[in-house]
Short mmCIF file of C-alpha atoms in Angstrom, two decimals:
data_model
loop_
_atom_site.label_atom_id
_atom_site.label_comp_id
_atom_site.label_asym_id
_atom_site.label_seq_id
_atom_site.Cartn_x
_atom_site.Cartn_y
_atom_site.Cartn_z
CA MET A 23 -0.24 -0.40 0.22
CA PHE A 24 1.40 3.42 -1.25
CA HIS A 25 1.19 6.35 0.83
CA ILE A 26 1.50 9.26 -0.96
CA TYR A 27 2.05 12.80 -0.33
CA CYS A 28 -0.34 15.11 -2.50
CA PRO A 29 2.20 17.92 -3.02
CA TYR A 30 -0.97 20.17 -3.06
CA CYS A 31 -2.94 19.05 -0.06
CA GLU A 32 0.25 19.02 1.72
CA GLU A 33 -0.60 15.60 2.94
CA HIS A 34 0.15 11.79 2.95
CA ARG A 35 -2.62 9.93 1.84
CA GLU A 36 -3.60 6.60 0.85
CA GLU A 37 -3.17 5.19 -2.40
CA GLU A 38 -6.98 4.23 -3.29
CA GLU A 39 -7.42 7.92 -3.50
CA PHE A 40 -4.79 8.16 -6.25
CA HIS A 41 -5.29 7.20 -10.26
CA ALA A 42 -1.78 6.49 -11.70
CA LYS A 43 -2.11 7.86 -15.20
CA GLY A 44 1.53 7.05 -16.86
CA GLN A 45 4.29 8.54 -17.83
CA ALA A 46 4.96 11.80 -17.53
CA HIS A 47 6.48 15.08 -18.80
CA ILE A 48 4.90 13.96 -22.60
CA ALA A 49 4.69 17.20 -24.60
CA ARG A 50 1.41 17.49 -26.94
CA PRO A 51 3.08 18.67 -30.42
CA PRO A 52 2.44 22.12 -31.07
CA ALA A 53 0.83 21.58 -34.55
CA PRO A 54 -0.45 18.13 -34.86
CA ASP A 55 -1.82 18.92 -38.28
CA ASP A 56 1.46 18.92 -38.89
CA CYS A 57 3.06 15.57 -37.54
CA SER A 58 3.67 12.48 -39.34
CA ASP A 59 1.61 9.74 -38.84
CA ARG A 60 5.19 8.31 -36.76
CA GLU A 61 5.56 11.30 -34.81
CA TRP A 62 1.75 11.25 -33.46
CA GLY A 63 1.69 8.17 -33.02
CA GLU A 64 4.90 7.80 -30.82
CA PHE A 65 2.94 10.76 -28.97
CA LEU A 66 -0.30 9.25 -28.09
CA TYR A 67 0.68 5.59 -27.68
CA PHE A 68 4.60 4.64 -27.18
CA ARG A 69 5.95 4.95 -23.91
CA ASP A 70 9.37 4.75 -22.26
CA ASN A 71 8.30 1.84 -19.31
CA PRO A 72 11.45 1.19 -17.60
CA ARG A 73 12.23 -0.91 -15.13
CA GLY A 74 13.72 1.62 -12.79
CA LEU A 75 12.76 5.21 -11.79
CA HIS A 76 10.05 6.59 -13.75
CA HIS A 77 8.46 9.87 -14.06
CA GLU A 78 4.76 9.92 -13.74
CA LEU A 79 1.77 11.81 -13.85
CA TRP A 80 -0.78 10.87 -10.72
CA VAL A 81 -3.99 12.58 -9.90
CA HIS A 82 -5.22 12.75 -6.42
CA ALA A 83 -8.94 11.47 -7.74
CA ALA A 84 -10.40 10.89 -4.19
CA GLY A 85 -9.08 14.52 -3.07
CA CYS A 86 -8.58 17.53 -4.30
CA ARG A 87 -8.56 16.20 -7.84
CA LYS A 88 -5.86 18.15 -8.97
CA PHE A 89 -2.76 16.17 -11.37
CA PHE A 90 0.48 15.88 -9.55
CA ASN A 91 4.10 13.88 -10.26
CA ILE A 92 5.41 11.07 -9.07
CA THR A 93 9.53 9.57 -9.66
CA ARG A 94 8.66 6.22 -8.48
CA ASP A 95 10.71 3.25 -8.74
CA THR A 96 8.93 0.25 -10.30
CA GLN A 97 10.99 -2.56 -9.52
CA THR A 98 10.89 -1.21 -5.42
CA TYR A 99 8.15 0.56 -6.15
CA GLU A 100 9.76 3.37 -3.59
CA ILE A 101 8.41 6.76 -4.04
CA ARG A 102 11.46 9.22 -4.72
CA GLU A 103 9.72 12.92 -4.46
CA THR A 104 6.60 14.27 -5.48
CA TYR A 105 6.10 17.52 -7.43
CA LYS A 106 3.25 19.68 -8.51
CA ILE A 107 2.51 20.23 -12.70
CA GLY A 108 5.05 22.03 -14.41
CA ASP A 109 7.54 21.79 -11.98
CA GLN A 110 10.79 19.65 -13.12
CA PRO A 111 11.53 16.52 -10.90
CA ALA A 112 14.63 16.90 -8.51
CA VAL A 113 15.46 12.91 -9.00
CA SER A 114 16.85 11.90 -12.28
CA THR A 115 16.04 9.10 -14.15
CA ASN A 116 19.44 8.90 -16.10
CA PRO A 117 21.64 7.10 -13.76
CA ASP A 118 25.22 8.83 -14.78
CA GLN A 119 23.62 12.27 -13.19
CA MET B 19 12.68 -39.63 -26.31
CA GLN B 20 10.13 -41.75 -24.28
CA LYS B 21 6.71 -42.30 -25.39
CA TYR B 22 4.44 -41.69 -22.70
CA SER B 23 1.75 -43.99 -22.59
CA GLY B 24 -0.70 -45.95 -19.75
CA PHE B 25 1.28 -49.29 -21.17
CA GLY B 26 4.32 -47.18 -20.00
CA LEU B 27 3.14 -45.90 -16.50
CA LEU B 28 2.69 -49.69 -16.04
CA LYS B 29 6.13 -50.84 -17.31
CA HIS B 30 7.83 -48.22 -15.11
CA ALA B 31 5.83 -49.19 -12.36
CA LEU B 32 7.28 -52.64 -11.99
CA SER B 33 10.86 -50.53 -11.25
CA HIS B 34 9.70 -48.22 -9.10
CA HIS B 35 9.17 -45.50 -11.19
CA GLU B 36 13.30 -44.93 -10.66
CA ASN B 37 14.18 -44.79 -14.47
CA TRP B 38 11.96 -42.13 -16.02
CA GLN B 39 14.30 -40.18 -18.38
CA ARG B 40 15.32 -36.47 -17.91
CA VAL B 41 12.08 -34.94 -19.62
CA TRP B 42 14.70 -32.34 -21.38
CA ARG B 43 18.61 -31.84 -22.03
CA ASN B 44 20.51 -28.91 -20.16
CA PRO B 45 22.65 -27.83 -22.90
CA THR B 46 25.96 -25.33 -23.49
CA PRO B 47 24.79 -22.85 -25.66
CA ARG B 48 27.19 -23.48 -29.03
CA THR B 49 28.40 -20.26 -30.75
CA HIS B 50 25.39 -19.38 -33.38
CA TYR B 51 22.02 -20.44 -33.76
CA ASP B 52 19.83 -19.98 -36.82
CA VAL B 53 16.89 -18.64 -34.40
CA ILE B 54 16.98 -17.62 -31.10
CA ILE B 55 13.95 -17.00 -28.86
CA ILE B 56 14.34 -14.96 -25.85
CA GLY B 57 11.85 -15.94 -22.96
CA GLY B 58 11.04 -19.61 -22.43
CA GLY B 59 7.61 -19.21 -21.20
CA GLY B 60 4.55 -20.73 -22.63
CA HIS B 61 4.63 -18.81 -25.70
CA GLY B 62 8.60 -18.41 -26.06
CA LEU B 63 8.67 -22.18 -26.19
CA ALA B 64 5.53 -22.80 -28.39
CA THR B 65 7.47 -20.79 -30.83
CA ALA B 66 10.31 -23.12 -30.37
CA TYR B 67 8.44 -26.26 -30.82
CA TYR B 68 6.49 -25.08 -34.14
CA LEU B 69 9.62 -23.74 -35.68
CA ALA B 70 11.74 -27.12 -35.24
CA LYS B 71 7.98 -29.02 -36.82
CA GLU B 72 6.25 -27.01 -39.20
CA HIS B 73 9.16 -25.23 -40.85
CA GLY B 74 11.66 -27.78 -40.04
CA ILE B 75 14.74 -24.99 -38.15
CA THR B 76 15.95 -27.23 -35.37
CA ASN B 77 19.28 -24.98 -34.86
CA VAL B 78 17.74 -22.69 -32.52
CA ALA B 79 17.72 -21.73 -28.91
CA VAL B 80 15.57 -20.39 -26.28
CA ILE B 81 16.91 -18.04 -23.41
CA GLU B 82 15.30 -17.85 -20.34
CA LYS B 83 16.80 -15.81 -17.68
CA GLY B 84 15.13 -18.10 -14.86
CA TYR B 85 13.68 -21.35 -15.35
CA LEU B 86 11.43 -22.75 -17.80
CA GLY B 87 8.03 -21.23 -17.57
CA GLY B 88 8.56 -19.19 -14.54
CA GLY B 89 6.89 -16.20 -15.07
CA ASN B 90 3.59 -15.67 -16.31
CA THR B 91 2.79 -18.48 -17.74
CA ALA B 92 3.46 -19.90 -14.20
CA ARG B 93 0.94 -16.98 -12.52
CA ASN B 94 -2.27 -17.07 -14.70
CA THR B 95 -5.87 -18.38 -14.14
CA THR B 96 -5.40 -20.92 -17.05
CA ILE B 97 -9.01 -19.69 -18.66
CA VAL B 98 -8.70 -20.57 -22.33
CA ARG B 99 -11.53 -19.09 -24.63
CA SER B 100 -11.37 -17.21 -28.13
CA ASN B 101 -14.99 -15.03 -27.90
CA TYR B 102 -13.23 -12.09 -29.56
CA LEU B 103 -15.12 -9.48 -30.73
CA TRP B 104 -13.09 -8.35 -33.85
CA ASP B 105 -12.06 -10.05 -36.20
CA GLU B 106 -8.41 -10.03 -36.47
CA ALA B 107 -8.51 -11.55 -32.99
CA ALA B 108 -11.23 -13.69 -32.91
CA HIS B 109 -9.20 -15.60 -35.49
CA LEU B 110 -5.79 -15.33 -33.70
CA TYR B 111 -7.40 -16.44 -30.55
CA GLU B 112 -10.06 -19.06 -31.90
CA HIS B 113 -6.63 -20.41 -34.55
CA ALA B 114 -5.45 -20.98 -30.76
CA LEU B 115 -8.35 -22.71 -29.45
CA LYS B 116 -8.39 -25.62 -32.17
CA LEU B 117 -4.55 -26.14 -31.43
CA TRP B 118 -5.68 -26.91 -27.72
CA GLU B 119 -8.21 -29.27 -29.03
CA GLY B 120 -5.64 -31.47 -30.15
CA LEU B 121 -2.90 -29.94 -27.66
CA SER B 122 -1.71 -33.03 -25.47
CA GLN B 123 -1.66 -35.56 -28.54
CA ASP B 124 0.54 -33.36 -30.48
CA LEU B 125 2.90 -33.25 -27.86
CA ASN B 126 2.52 -36.18 -26.07
CA TYR B 127 2.13 -34.85 -22.68
CA ASN B 128 -0.94 -34.38 -20.83
CA VAL B 129 -1.93 -30.80 -20.60
CA MET B 130 -5.20 -31.15 -18.53
CA PHE B 131 -6.79 -29.07 -21.17
CA SER B 132 -10.67 -29.46 -20.08
CA GLN B 133 -13.36 -27.78 -22.10
CA ARG B 134 -15.50 -26.97 -19.06
CA GLY B 135 -17.11 -23.81 -20.79
CA VAL B 136 -16.64 -20.19 -20.56
CA LEU B 137 -19.85 -17.85 -18.95
CA ASN B 138 -19.03 -14.05 -19.25
CA LEU B 139 -21.95 -12.38 -16.92
CA GLY B 140 -23.92 -9.88 -18.08
CA HIS B 141 -25.38 -7.47 -15.12
CA THR B 142 -26.92 -4.31 -17.30
CA LEU B 143 -28.73 -3.68 -20.23
CA GLN B 144 -25.70 -2.54 -21.57
CA ASP B 145 -23.87 -5.48 -20.93
CA MET B 146 -26.24 -7.92 -22.09
CA ARG B 147 -26.44 -5.66 -25.76
CA ASP B 148 -22.97 -6.13 -25.86
CA ILE B 149 -23.09 -9.60 -25.40
CA GLN B 150 -25.66 -10.22 -28.05
CA ARG B 151 -23.43 -8.28 -30.51
CA ARG B 152 -20.41 -10.20 -29.46
CA VAL B 153 -22.25 -14.00 -29.99
CA ASN B 154 -23.48 -13.12 -32.90
CA ALA B 155 -20.19 -11.58 -34.19
CA ASN B 156 -18.40 -14.58 -32.84
CA ARG B 157 -21.38 -16.66 -34.94
CA LEU B 158 -20.17 -15.31 -38.15
CA ASN B 159 -16.89 -16.42 -37.11
CA GLY B 160 -17.76 -20.07 -36.95
CA ILE B 161 -17.12 -19.66 -33.28
CA ASP B 162 -19.52 -20.77 -30.51
CA GLY B 163 -21.23 -19.16 -28.40
CA GLU B 164 -24.89 -18.95 -27.15
CA VAL B 165 -26.71 -15.81 -25.37
CA LEU B 166 -28.58 -17.41 -22.03
CA ASP B 167 -30.62 -15.70 -19.83
CA ALA B 168 -30.25 -16.05 -16.14
CA LYS B 169 -32.37 -18.95 -15.81
CA GLN B 170 -30.40 -20.58 -18.00
CA VAL B 171 -27.15 -19.34 -15.89
CA GLN B 172 -28.80 -20.85 -12.92
CA GLU B 173 -28.94 -23.78 -14.45
CA ILE B 174 -25.41 -23.94 -15.16
CA VAL B 175 -24.39 -23.02 -12.44
CA PRO B 176 -26.56 -23.44 -9.15
CA ILE B 177 -24.36 -21.90 -6.34
CA MET B 178 -24.43 -19.50 -8.10
CA ASP B 179 -26.75 -15.79 -6.82
CA CYS B 180 -28.43 -14.77 -9.90
CA SER B 181 -31.82 -13.21 -7.91
CA ALA B 182 -32.87 -10.11 -9.08
CA ASN B 183 -32.47 -8.44 -5.67
CA ARG B 184 -28.81 -7.76 -5.76
CA ARG B 185 -26.64 -5.15 -6.48
CA TYR B 186 -25.62 -6.01 -9.40
CA PRO B 187 -27.86 -9.18 -10.48
CA VAL B 188 -26.83 -11.56 -12.90
CA MET B 189 -29.19 -10.76 -16.29
CA GLY B 190 -27.20 -13.63 -18.24
CA ALA B 191 -24.41 -14.27 -20.28
CA SER B 192 -22.29 -15.13 -23.09
CA TRP B 193 -21.48 -19.25 -23.24
CA GLN B 194 -18.52 -21.14 -24.93
CA PRO B 195 -18.94 -24.40 -24.15
CA ARG B 196 -15.51 -25.27 -25.95
CA GLY B 197 -13.82 -22.66 -23.70
CA GLY B 198 -12.42 -24.17 -20.41
CA VAL B 199 -8.70 -24.36 -18.48
CA ALA B 200 -5.75 -25.81 -19.16
CA ARG B 201 -2.84 -27.00 -16.31
CA HIS B 202 -0.50 -23.93 -16.84
CA ASP B 203 2.69 -25.82 -16.17
CA ALA B 204 1.90 -28.75 -18.01
CA VAL B 205 1.82 -26.18 -20.98
CA ALA B 206 5.33 -24.96 -20.81
CA TRP B 207 6.59 -28.36 -19.67
CA GLY B 208 4.99 -30.26 -22.44
CA PHE B 209 6.52 -27.78 -25.16
CA ALA B 210 9.81 -27.84 -23.77
CA ARG B 211 10.00 -31.14 -23.96
CA ALA B 212 8.59 -31.24 -27.82
CA ALA B 213 10.99 -28.38 -28.52
CA ASP B 214 13.53 -30.44 -27.24
CA ARG B 215 13.15 -33.70 -28.53
CA LEU B 216 13.30 -31.66 -31.93
CA GLY B 217 16.56 -30.37 -31.22
CA VAL B 218 16.42 -27.24 -29.38
CA ASP B 219 18.54 -26.09 -27.22
CA LEU B 220 16.61 -24.81 -23.91
CA ILE B 221 18.80 -22.49 -21.85
CA GLN B 222 17.89 -21.64 -18.69
CA GLN B 223 19.80 -19.41 -15.67
CA CYS B 224 21.02 -17.11 -19.12
CA GLU B 225 20.05 -13.70 -18.77
CA VAL B 226 20.10 -11.01 -21.59
CA VAL B 227 21.78 -8.00 -20.85
CA ASP B 228 22.19 -6.46 -24.75
CA ILE B 229 21.20 -7.03 -27.70
CA GLN B 230 23.47 -6.19 -30.44
CA VAL B 231 22.63 -3.94 -33.68
CA GLU B 232 24.78 -3.61 -36.53
CA ASP B 233 24.06 -1.42 -39.79
CA GLY B 234 20.13 -1.43 -38.81
CA ALA B 235 20.32 -5.46 -38.22
CA ALA B 236 20.29 -7.75 -34.90
CA THR B 237 23.34 -9.86 -35.27
CA ALA B 238 23.52 -11.55 -31.58
CA VAL B 239 22.20 -11.18 -28.00
CA VAL B 240 24.80 -10.71 -25.79
CA THR B 241 24.04 -12.57 -22.43
CA LYS B 242 25.61 -12.37 -18.60
CA GLN B 243 26.30 -16.06 -17.88
CA HIS B 244 27.06 -17.22 -21.62
CA GLY B 245 28.85 -14.17 -23.00
CA THR B 246 27.77 -13.33 -26.68
CA ILE B 247 25.88 -16.01 -28.60
CA LYS B 248 25.23 -15.09 -32.50
CA ALA B 249 21.58 -15.51 -34.28
CA GLY B 250 20.20 -15.46 -37.81
CA ARG B 251 17.16 -13.95 -36.54
CA ILE B 252 16.02 -13.26 -33.05
CA GLY B 253 12.28 -13.49 -31.63
CA CYS B 254 11.57 -11.38 -27.96
CA VAL B 255 8.54 -13.11 -26.20
CA VAL B 256 9.35 -11.38 -22.79
CA ALA B 257 6.03 -10.14 -21.83
CA GLY B 258 6.17 -7.57 -19.08
CA ASN B 259 10.10 -7.20 -20.01
CA SER B 260 9.76 -6.08 -23.58
CA SER B 261 10.30 -2.48 -23.11
CA VAL B 262 13.52 -3.21 -21.30
CA LEU B 263 14.60 -5.81 -24.60
CA ALA B 264 13.53 -3.10 -26.86
CA GLN B 265 15.41 -0.42 -25.29
CA MET B 266 18.43 -2.39 -25.82
CA ALA B 267 17.87 -2.49 -29.10
CA GLY B 268 17.19 1.33 -29.18
CA PHE B 269 13.61 1.72 -29.68
CA ARG B 270 10.54 1.78 -27.84
CA LEU B 271 7.34 -0.10 -27.84
CA PRO B 272 3.23 1.21 -27.29
CA LEU B 273 3.43 -1.06 -23.67
CA GLU B 274 3.39 -0.39 -20.67
CA SER B 275 3.84 -3.42 -17.51
CA HIS B 276 1.99 -3.51 -14.67
CA PRO B 277 1.35 -6.24 -12.03
CA LEU B 278 -1.80 -8.60 -12.37
CA GLN B 279 -2.29 -10.55 -9.67
CA ALA B 280 -4.34 -14.00 -8.97
CA LEU B 281 -5.24 -16.23 -6.03
CA VAL B 282 -5.78 -19.07 -4.84
CA SER B 283 -8.35 -20.69 -1.63
CA GLU B 284 -7.76 -23.93 0.37
CA PRO B 285 -8.84 -27.31 -1.57
CA ILE B 286 -12.21 -27.82 -1.00
CA LYS B 287 -14.47 -30.62 -2.71
CA PRO B 288 -15.45 -29.90 -6.07
CA VAL B 289 -18.18 -27.21 -6.26
CA LEU B 290 -17.93 -25.46 -9.44
CA ASP B 291 -17.49 -27.07 -12.86
CA THR B 292 -16.96 -24.25 -15.02
CA VAL B 293 -15.71 -20.70 -15.68
CA VAL B 294 -16.93 -17.72 -14.71
CA MET B 295 -16.45 -14.48 -15.90
CA SER B 296 -17.43 -11.05 -14.99
CA ASN B 297 -16.25 -7.81 -16.60
CA HIS B 298 -19.12 -5.83 -14.89
CA VAL B 299 -17.93 -6.60 -10.89
CA HIS B 300 -14.48 -8.00 -12.33
CA GLY B 301 -13.68 -10.97 -11.01
CA TYR B 302 -13.17 -14.37 -12.50
CA ILE B 303 -13.15 -17.56 -10.74
CA SER B 304 -12.82 -21.41 -11.46
CA GLN B 305 -11.87 -24.72 -9.71
CA ALA B 306 -8.54 -26.57 -9.90
CA ASP B 307 -8.53 -30.30 -10.62
CA LYS B 308 -7.20 -30.38 -6.80
CA GLY B 309 -10.00 -28.44 -5.80
CA ASP B 310 -8.41 -24.56 -5.62
CA LEU B 311 -10.49 -21.88 -6.18
CA VAL B 312 -8.49 -19.84 -8.81
CA ILE B 313 -9.27 -16.62 -8.35
CA GLY B 314 -8.34 -13.76 -11.17
CA ALA B 315 -8.01 -9.97 -10.26
CA GLY B 316 -7.32 -6.57 -12.12
CA ILE B 317 -4.42 -4.86 -13.17
CA ASP B 318 -2.77 -2.27 -10.57
CA GLY B 319 -3.26 1.09 -12.30
CA TYR B 320 0.12 1.82 -12.06
CA ASN B 321 3.71 0.66 -13.94
CA GLY B 322 5.69 -2.21 -12.16
CA TYR B 323 7.70 -5.09 -11.90
CA GLY B 324 7.86 -6.29 -8.89
CA GLN B 325 5.60 -9.08 -9.40
CA ARG B 326 3.37 -8.48 -6.75
CA GLY B 327 -0.01 -7.03 -6.55
CA SER B 328 -1.33 -4.18 -3.95
CA TYR B 329 -4.31 -5.20 -1.73
CA PRO B 330 -7.33 -2.88 -2.78
CA THR B 331 -6.78 -4.77 -6.01
CA ILE B 332 -7.66 -8.28 -3.88
CA GLU B 333 -10.34 -6.39 -1.89
CA HIS B 334 -12.40 -5.72 -4.99
CA THR B 335 -12.02 -9.05 -6.77
CA VAL B 336 -12.79 -10.57 -3.62
CA GLN B 337 -15.74 -8.68 -2.83
CA ALA B 338 -17.20 -9.47 -6.13
CA ILE B 339 -16.68 -13.17 -5.72
CA VAL B 340 -18.51 -13.17 -2.65
CA GLU B 341 -21.27 -11.41 -4.00
CA LEU B 342 -21.68 -13.52 -7.07
CA PHE B 343 -21.09 -16.66 -4.55
CA PRO B 344 -22.11 -16.32 -1.11
CA ILE B 345 -20.98 -19.59 -0.52
CA PHE B 346 -17.58 -18.62 -0.69
CA SER B 347 -18.04 -15.88 1.87
CA ARG B 348 -15.31 -18.18 4.13
CA VAL B 349 -12.94 -19.94 2.52
CA ARG B 350 -10.05 -19.04 2.96
CA MET B 351 -7.58 -17.96 1.01
CA ASN B 352 -3.86 -19.69 0.25
CA ARG B 353 -1.86 -17.86 -1.98
CA GLN B 354 -1.62 -14.90 -3.43
CA TRP B 355 0.77 -13.60 -6.40
CA GLY B 356 1.11 -10.61 -9.09
CA GLY B 357 3.28 -11.59 -12.96
CA ILE B 358 4.11 -8.25 -15.13
CA VAL B 359 1.98 -8.26 -17.34
CA ASP B 360 2.98 -5.66 -20.70
CA THR B 361 -0.78 -3.57 -21.29
CA CYS B 362 -1.14 -2.76 -25.43
CA PRO B 363 -3.54 0.50 -25.84
CA ASP B 364 -5.95 -1.28 -27.99
CA ALA B 365 -5.46 -4.78 -25.45
CA CYS B 366 -4.19 -6.43 -28.42
CA PRO B 367 -1.15 -8.02 -29.09
CA ILE B 368 1.85 -7.11 -30.83
CA ILE B 369 3.26 -9.48 -33.12
CA SER B 370 5.54 -7.97 -35.56
CA ASP B 371 9.08 -7.23 -37.24
CA THR B 372 10.47 -4.25 -35.46
CA PRO B 373 12.99 -1.21 -36.61
CA VAL B 374 15.92 -3.12 -36.47
CA GLU B 375 16.16 -5.90 -38.80
CA ASN B 376 16.56 -9.76 -37.88
CA LEU B 377 14.81 -8.57 -34.71
CA PHE B 378 10.92 -9.77 -34.09
CA PHE B 379 8.37 -8.86 -31.08
CA ASN B 380 5.64 -11.45 -29.82
CA CYS B 381 4.45 -9.03 -26.94
CA GLY B 382 1.20 -7.13 -25.45
CA TRP B 383 -0.66 -10.24 -24.49
CA GLY B 384 -1.59 -8.15 -21.64
CA THR B 385 -3.81 -9.55 -19.52
CA GLY B 386 -4.96 -12.25 -21.31
CA GLY B 387 -2.05 -13.68 -23.30
CA PHE B 388 -2.34 -17.93 -21.43
CA LYS B 389 -5.03 -18.73 -23.53
CA ALA B 390 -3.28 -18.24 -27.01
CA THR B 391 -0.30 -20.00 -26.23
CA PRO B 392 -0.37 -22.85 -29.18
CA GLY B 393 -1.77 -19.59 -31.75
CA SER B 394 1.04 -17.70 -30.60
CA GLY B 395 3.25 -19.92 -30.95
CA HIS B 396 2.17 -20.81 -34.56
CA VAL B 397 1.90 -17.87 -35.97
CA PHE B 398 5.42 -16.69 -34.67
CA ALA B 399 7.20 -19.60 -35.74
CA ALA B 400 6.33 -18.80 -39.18
CA THR B 401 6.70 -15.13 -38.81
CA LEU B 402 10.66 -15.93 -37.65
CA ALA B 403 11.05 -18.73 -40.23
CA LYS B 404 10.06 -16.83 -43.53
CA GLY B 405 10.59 -13.26 -41.79
CA GLU B 406 7.56 -12.01 -42.67
CA ALA B 407 4.52 -11.55 -40.70
CA HIS B 408 2.21 -15.14 -41.23
CA GLU B 409 -1.55 -14.00 -42.36
CA LEU B 410 -3.44 -14.60 -39.22
CA ALA B 411 -0.73 -11.98 -37.34
CA LYS B 412 -0.13 -9.07 -40.33
CA PRO B 413 -2.70 -6.77 -38.47
CA PHE B 414 -0.91 -7.45 -35.34
CA SER B 415 2.21 -5.68 -36.28
CA MET B 416 3.10 -2.47 -34.09
CA TYR B 417 3.16 0.11 -36.96
CA ARG B 418 -0.75 -0.20 -36.48
CA PHE B 419 -0.01 2.32 -33.36
CA TYR B 420 1.51 4.73 -36.26
CA ASP B 421 -1.48 4.18 -39.07
CA GLY B 422 -4.08 4.00 -36.47
CA ALA B 423 -5.91 0.87 -37.22
CA LEU B 424 -6.31 -0.52 -33.90
CA ILE B 425 -7.91 -3.69 -32.79
CA ASP B 426 -10.15 -2.42 -30.00
CA GLU B 427 -10.99 -5.22 -27.80
CA HIS B 428 -10.91 -2.81 -24.88
CA GLY B 429 -14.35 -4.17 -23.07
CA ALA B 430 -15.64 -5.67 -25.93
CA ALA B 431 -14.75 -9.24 -25.59
CA GLY B 432 -15.68 -9.30 -22.26
CA VAL B 433 -11.81 -8.88 -21.74
CA ALA B 434 -11.27 -10.14 -18.46
CA HIS B 435 -8.17 -11.77 -18.46
#
């Protein structure tokens, strides 16, 4: 059972209040009509899906209903940080940094 | 190889069953294979078997990080059915079901395939409309199916609460009599033994750490235990770890890996002789031959490679089971586990060539790959042998996520697992 710190509520709450929404920081192409099928397909469907650290988007569905980001290890399930939408992660998924 | 038979059993009884041959060899890998299959689960072993049997390609290795059939093959709820809505998926799963029907004889190994029928329950008017549409589509594709009302469902499963005053009353079901269950371990062992007999090397405890790519073509796999092994073609059949292997070769897949869990009860006397699935309340259940109730849950919403599931998910599943079967409310659960499933955005698999030449992926089976094991191996073997997709596999190319020709089975197939 995760205890997740919501950066808006500024409290730890139980996993069931939240929903995971997949990979974070996916930028919508600024001009969708100019995208090739490949670029648009990559944006819609292709994901990093790492075994290890992952930046992901969550929503506090049964709480403040705001979206925020989590950096989490997908193997140990350790939550390294949570941060607001628009902020950048402090923990890098690149092991070299 | 020893042929298994009733007579053989009697003969070996005379020597106290002490002289059975090993079921497969434990070879040291060669330096080069025509085809290397990464992943020694049911799908990978089936691929190797059909490569050797149907295409005469026997210089083949199956490379497995752990032990054969130790991943999702041993973690699923063993349900086999082919009642999918869309033609492409229905044809693929029906191809598998037809292979299931002769599999024990073909492999000379009892996979305990039991066609005890599969019920997909409907609890709302819309469920029943979807069921009618799906059964009609199935029948047009030559797949058996019937729409049952609540009374008929009650006759098949007398212990289920089909009364109208439940929170989610059973209004009816789709019924596929040819569906059923099989013994999952035996499927892996049967394919492994039959493939080994045809000359395939099964290499266990051997982890692939890199895929060598030269001029856009895959040439070899690098393993932790046995160094570099060259290959003509490479097939990846690694379920939840597919994205990890794709990354080694330098591309991404439209997959997310999630934990999917199941649980079994203590063994009880025979009480349920069919498979009951409910998409609406999300639970599915059957009873194994040794008496355990086998119960499947849904996936956890977050990405995970941890091979364990979350408690809220179990709780929701058990609630659904007890709602349907109040008689099970005091049955104790014995074991619970998780497997890592590679879910695709359209809930259909990827059987495909890739941006890297000579590298092929069979993945994305998500929550429902076990039922397809023989069919998946059969079409993937043809794909690997010829270097282009088998007719049934063509719609399942990974490039459908570029051109938009998705096969949307989400919800449509009564797509519990």
